[in-house]
Amino acid sequence: MIRKTLYIIFDRIKRWIIDTARKSNRLKTPMDYILQTLEPLDLLPANAVAVDLFGMYGLWTTRDIYPYCRRIELWEIDPVYARWAKRFLADAAVFCGDSIKAMSEGRLSQQFYDFILIDNPLGCFDKYCEHFEALPLAMKYIHRTVMVLNVIPSVKPVLNNYQRSDQYINDWILRRRLFYQKDNAENITVSEILIFYRNYFETNGFVVKFLSFVPRTPVVLFLYASVSRSSL
């Protein structure tokens, strides 16, 4: 717990430095680019109701969209992180629990959300993998919604930075193959990613008004889309 607390405090200092640079327009976060792209296109919901399904302690993507929201719901499975999220985001509704399980049981607080963030852990975690379980469940909360999710184009850079067992690697690659319906799912080009997710939304009955990406880290992209139900 002490190690986690020190890590959070260090991240809080980093966030203060980032926010100072943002105020002087010397730096933009990946979420800043998303918001500033959607706003002039009139695709950014006003006074949004948002949910961050993997919010940790609320210092990163949640913090970026916070000023745009009249209500923000943050889910975090780690109780230490959840307690800090309540301190950092005093007006947010913070829930400590498994957000994927909560969606499968219909336990989110709203019927629909204007903004859905799926910034899940890298690779496989617990019994889940990337956003492969979260995304299908999150889609039932789409009305007219901006959805942001992290996507990993290639597993190799991730494995270069994080040591994993052979069983873990084989399971991860298999689950990527099943989700993307692609034999060589270890590597997916950006153009393939854009085509895949547009088709994914459309074949599930949604209209894609806008879809693009921005680098989130050297190994992860933020895919973001403005989507609505085809019946609207």
PDB file of C-alpha atoms in Angstrom, residues 90-231:
ATOM      1  CA  ALA A  90     -14.458  15.327  -5.342  1.00  0.00           C
ATOM      2  CA  ASP A  91     -17.565  15.768  -7.519  1.00  0.00           C
ATOM      3  CA  ALA A  92     -17.214  12.463  -9.379  1.00  0.00           C
ATOM      4  CA  ALA A  93     -19.257   9.370  -8.587  1.00  0.00           C
ATOM      5  CA  VAL A  94     -16.532   6.833  -7.788  1.00  0.00           C
ATOM      6  CA  PHE A  95     -17.373   3.142  -7.682  1.00  0.00           C
ATOM      7  CA  CYS A  96     -14.953   0.507  -6.429  1.00  0.00           C
ATOM      8  CA  GLY A  97     -15.592  -2.679  -8.337  1.00  0.00           C
ATOM      9  CA  ASP A  98     -15.277  -4.655 -11.565  1.00  0.00           C
ATOM     10  CA  SER A  99     -16.764  -2.410 -14.256  1.00  0.00           C
ATOM     11  CA  ILE A 100     -17.048  -5.232 -16.788  1.00  0.00           C
ATOM     12  CA  LYS A 101     -19.020  -7.367 -14.359  1.00  0.00           C
ATOM     13  CA  ALA A 102     -21.114  -4.323 -13.412  1.00  0.00           C
ATOM     14  CA  MET A 103     -22.031  -3.749 -17.066  1.00  0.00           C
ATOM     15  CA  SER A 104     -22.903  -7.409 -17.564  1.00  0.00           C
ATOM     16  CA  GLU A 105     -25.254  -7.154 -14.566  1.00  0.00           C
ATOM     17  CA  GLY A 106     -26.715  -3.794 -15.634  1.00  0.00           C
ATOM     18  CA  ARG A 107     -25.367  -1.985 -12.571  1.00  0.00           C
ATOM     19  CA  LEU A 108     -24.076   1.236 -14.120  1.00  0.00           C
ATOM     20  CA  SER A 109     -25.993   4.255 -12.852  1.00  0.00           C
ATOM     21  CA  GLN A 110     -27.178   5.615 -16.212  1.00  0.00           C
ATOM     22  CA  GLN A 111     -29.094   4.136 -19.124  1.00  0.00           C
ATOM     23  CA  PHE A 112     -26.884   5.967 -21.640  1.00  0.00           C
ATOM     24  CA  TYR A 113     -23.653   7.974 -21.539  1.00  0.00           C
ATOM     25  CA  ASP A 114     -22.452  10.872 -23.690  1.00  0.00           C
ATOM     26  CA  PHE A 115     -18.822   9.914 -23.145  1.00  0.00           C
ATOM     27  CA  ILE A 116     -17.437   6.406 -22.559  1.00  0.00           C
ATOM     28  CA  LEU A 117     -13.744   5.883 -21.770  1.00  0.00           C
ATOM     29  CA  ILE A 118     -12.237   2.397 -22.004  1.00  0.00           C
ATOM     30  CA  ASP A 119      -8.612   2.870 -20.987  1.00  0.00           C
ATOM     31  CA  ASN A 120      -8.033  -0.685 -19.789  1.00  0.00           C
ATOM     32  CA  PRO A 121      -4.762  -2.280 -18.620  1.00  0.00           C
ATOM     33  CA  LEU A 122      -2.382  -3.555 -21.294  1.00  0.00           C
ATOM     34  CA  GLY A 123      -2.797  -7.087 -22.584  1.00  0.00           C
ATOM     35  CA  CYS A 124      -4.636  -9.667 -20.481  1.00  0.00           C
ATOM     36  CA  PHE A 125      -5.610  -8.915 -16.896  1.00  0.00           C
ATOM     37  CA  ASP A 126      -7.545 -11.022 -14.444  1.00  0.00           C
ATOM     38  CA  LYS A 127      -9.899 -13.038 -16.699  1.00  0.00           C
ATOM     39  CA  TYR A 128     -10.180 -10.269 -19.292  1.00  0.00           C
ATOM     40  CA  CYS A 129      -8.138  -9.171 -22.291  1.00  0.00           C
ATOM     41  CA  GLU A 130      -7.673  -5.634 -23.628  1.00  0.00           C
ATOM     42  CA  HIS A 131     -11.156  -4.164 -24.264  1.00  0.00           C
ATOM     43  CA  PHE A 132     -12.486  -7.354 -25.828  1.00  0.00           C
ATOM     44  CA  GLU A 133     -15.046  -7.995 -23.082  1.00  0.00           C
ATOM     45  CA  ALA A 134     -15.663  -4.370 -22.121  1.00  0.00           C
ATOM     46  CA  LEU A 135     -16.471  -2.962 -25.569  1.00  0.00           C
ATOM     47  CA  PRO A 136     -19.434  -5.231 -26.449  1.00  0.00           C
ATOM     48  CA  LEU A 137     -20.996  -4.534 -23.055  1.00  0.00           C
ATOM     49  CA  ALA A 138     -20.343  -0.780 -23.233  1.00  0.00           C
ATOM     50  CA  MET A 139     -22.153  -0.530 -26.552  1.00  0.00           C
ATOM     51  CA  LYS A 140     -25.548  -0.954 -24.906  1.00  0.00           C
ATOM     52  CA  TYR A 141     -24.895   2.395 -23.156  1.00  0.00           C
ATOM     53  CA  ILE A 142     -24.450   4.264 -26.442  1.00  0.00           C
ATOM     54  CA  HIS A 143     -27.072   6.819 -27.483  1.00  0.00           C
ATOM     55  CA  ARG A 144     -25.259   9.727 -29.105  1.00  0.00           C
ATOM     56  CA  THR A 145     -21.872   9.015 -27.652  1.00  0.00           C
ATOM     57  CA  VAL A 146     -18.176   9.739 -27.931  1.00  0.00           C
ATOM     58  CA  MET A 147     -16.313   6.526 -27.234  1.00  0.00           C
ATOM     59  CA  VAL A 148     -12.573   6.416 -26.538  1.00  0.00           C
ATOM     60  CA  LEU A 149     -10.721   3.141 -26.186  1.00  0.00           C
ATOM     61  CA  ASN A 150      -7.096   2.131 -26.159  1.00  0.00           C
ATOM     62  CA  VAL A 151      -5.883  -0.122 -28.967  1.00  0.00           C
ATOM     63  CA  ILE A 152      -2.558  -1.941 -29.227  1.00  0.00           C
ATOM     64  CA  PRO A 153      -1.323  -2.194 -32.830  1.00  0.00           C
ATOM     65  CA  SER A 154       1.537  -4.571 -32.016  1.00  0.00           C
ATOM     66  CA  VAL A 155       2.208  -6.848 -29.057  1.00  0.00           C
ATOM     67  CA  LYS A 156       5.988  -6.884 -29.541  1.00  0.00           C
ATOM     68  CA  PRO A 157       6.756  -3.399 -28.129  1.00  0.00           C
ATOM     69  CA  VAL A 158       4.593  -4.197 -25.101  1.00  0.00           C
ATOM     70  CA  LEU A 159       6.426  -7.488 -24.485  1.00  0.00           C
ATOM     71  CA  ASN A 160       9.764  -5.724 -24.873  1.00  0.00           C
ATOM     72  CA  ASN A 161       8.847  -3.543 -21.899  1.00  0.00           C
ATOM     73  CA  TYR A 162       7.012  -6.087 -19.746  1.00  0.00           C
ATOM     74  CA  GLN A 163       8.227  -9.630 -19.097  1.00  0.00           C
ATOM     75  CA  ARG A 164       5.443 -12.186 -19.511  1.00  0.00           C
ATOM     76  CA  SER A 165       5.297 -15.995 -19.449  1.00  0.00           C
ATOM     77  CA  ASP A 166       4.966 -18.009 -22.642  1.00  0.00           C
ATOM     78  CA  GLN A 167       1.486 -19.100 -21.553  1.00  0.00           C
ATOM     79  CA  TYR A 168       0.429 -15.471 -21.089  1.00  0.00           C
ATOM     80  CA  ILE A 169       1.795 -14.483 -24.511  1.00  0.00           C
ATOM     81  CA  ASN A 170       0.114 -17.422 -26.280  1.00  0.00           C
ATOM     82  CA  ASP A 171      -3.212 -16.688 -24.583  1.00  0.00           C
ATOM     83  CA  TRP A 172      -3.012 -12.995 -25.440  1.00  0.00           C
ATOM     84  CA  ILE A 173      -2.238 -13.647 -29.104  1.00  0.00           C
ATOM     85  CA  LEU A 174      -5.032 -16.242 -29.338  1.00  0.00           C
ATOM     86  CA  ARG A 175      -7.550 -13.815 -27.879  1.00  0.00           C
ATOM     87  CA  ARG A 176      -6.439 -11.126 -30.312  1.00  0.00           C
ATOM     88  CA  ARG A 177      -6.929 -13.556 -33.195  1.00  0.00           C
ATOM     89  CA  LEU A 178     -10.424 -14.402 -32.025  1.00  0.00           C
ATOM     90  CA  PHE A 179     -11.441 -10.760 -31.561  1.00  0.00           C
ATOM     91  CA  TYR A 180      -9.905  -9.328 -34.728  1.00  0.00           C
ATOM     92  CA  GLN A 181     -10.623 -12.452 -36.816  1.00  0.00           C
ATOM     93  CA  LYS A 182      -7.084 -12.259 -38.143  1.00  0.00           C
ATOM     94  CA  ASP A 183      -4.362 -14.928 -38.187  1.00  0.00           C
ATOM     95  CA  ASN A 184      -1.504 -12.480 -37.695  1.00  0.00           C
ATOM     96  CA  ALA A 185      -3.160 -10.555 -34.887  1.00  0.00           C
ATOM     97  CA  GLU A 186       0.188  -9.829 -33.233  1.00  0.00           C
ATOM     98  CA  ASN A 187       0.446  -6.854 -35.592  1.00  0.00           C
ATOM     99  CA  ILE A 188      -2.398  -4.718 -36.905  1.00  0.00           C
ATOM    100  CA  THR A 189      -1.822  -1.661 -39.043  1.00  0.00           C
ATOM    101  CA  VAL A 190      -3.514   1.635 -38.287  1.00  0.00           C
ATOM    102  CA  SER A 191      -5.545   1.417 -41.501  1.00  0.00           C
ATOM    103  CA  GLU A 192      -6.722  -2.081 -40.497  1.00  0.00           C
ATOM    104  CA  ILE A 193      -7.660  -0.762 -37.048  1.00  0.00           C
ATOM    105  CA  LEU A 194      -9.777   2.046 -38.475  1.00  0.00           C
ATOM    106  CA  ILE A 195     -11.559  -0.287 -40.903  1.00  0.00           C
ATOM    107  CA  PHE A 196     -12.143  -2.953 -38.252  1.00  0.00           C
ATOM    108  CA  TYR A 197     -13.733  -0.658 -35.663  1.00  0.00           C
ATOM    109  CA  ARG A 198     -15.881   1.215 -38.156  1.00  0.00           C
ATOM    110  CA  ASN A 199     -17.237  -2.127 -39.342  1.00  0.00           C
ATOM    111  CA  TYR A 200     -17.597  -3.302 -35.744  1.00  0.00           C
ATOM    112  CA  PHE A 201     -19.826  -0.394 -34.806  1.00  0.00           C
ATOM    113  CA  GLU A 202     -21.838  -0.447 -38.028  1.00  0.00           C
ATOM    114  CA  THR A 203     -22.516  -4.185 -38.004  1.00  0.00           C
ATOM    115  CA  ASN A 204     -23.799  -3.821 -34.438  1.00  0.00           C
ATOM    116  CA  GLY A 205     -26.368  -1.238 -35.494  1.00  0.00           C
ATOM    117  CA  PHE A 206     -24.589   2.079 -34.923  1.00  0.00           C
ATOM    118  CA  VAL A 207     -23.913   5.059 -37.160  1.00  0.00           C
ATOM    119  CA  VAL A 208     -20.305   6.239 -37.110  1.00  0.00           C
ATOM    120  CA  LYS A 209     -20.204  10.000 -37.573  1.00  0.00           C
ATOM    121  CA  PHE A 210     -16.481  10.319 -37.014  1.00  0.00           C
ATOM    122  CA  LEU A 211     -13.638   7.928 -36.250  1.00  0.00           C
ATOM    123  CA  SER A 212      -9.939   8.586 -35.825  1.00  0.00           C
ATOM    124  CA  PHE A 213      -6.988   7.945 -33.537  1.00  0.00           C
ATOM    125  CA  VAL A 214      -4.253   9.695 -31.614  1.00  0.00           C
ATOM    126  CA  PRO A 215      -1.111   8.135 -30.089  1.00  0.00           C
ATOM    127  CA  ARG A 216      -1.561   7.622 -26.360  1.00  0.00           C
ATOM    128  CA  THR A 217       1.887   6.125 -25.598  1.00  0.00           C
ATOM    129  CA  PRO A 218       4.613   4.650 -27.823  1.00  0.00           C
ATOM    130  CA  VAL A 219       2.731   1.316 -27.750  1.00  0.00           C
ATOM    131  CA  VAL A 220      -0.959   2.320 -27.451  1.00  0.00           C
ATOM    132  CA  LEU A 221      -3.367   4.335 -29.582  1.00  0.00           C
ATOM    133  CA  PHE A 222      -6.501   6.086 -28.468  1.00  0.00           C
ATOM    134  CA  LEU A 223      -9.205   5.197 -30.986  1.00  0.00           C
ATOM    135  CA  TYR A 224     -12.077   7.646 -30.699  1.00  0.00           C
ATOM    136  CA  ALA A 225     -15.435   7.714 -32.399  1.00  0.00           C
ATOM    137  CA  SER A 226     -18.655   9.671 -32.407  1.00  0.00           C
ATOM    138  CA  VAL A 227     -21.389   7.057 -32.700  1.00  0.00           C
ATOM    139  CA  SER A 228     -25.140   6.906 -32.358  1.00  0.00           C
ATOM    140  CA  ARG A 229     -27.857   4.310 -32.602  1.00  0.00           C
ATOM    141  CA  SER A 230     -29.064   3.820 -36.176  1.00  0.00           C
ATOM    142  CA  SER A 231     -32.662   4.224 -34.996  1.00  0.00           C
TER     143      SER A 231
END
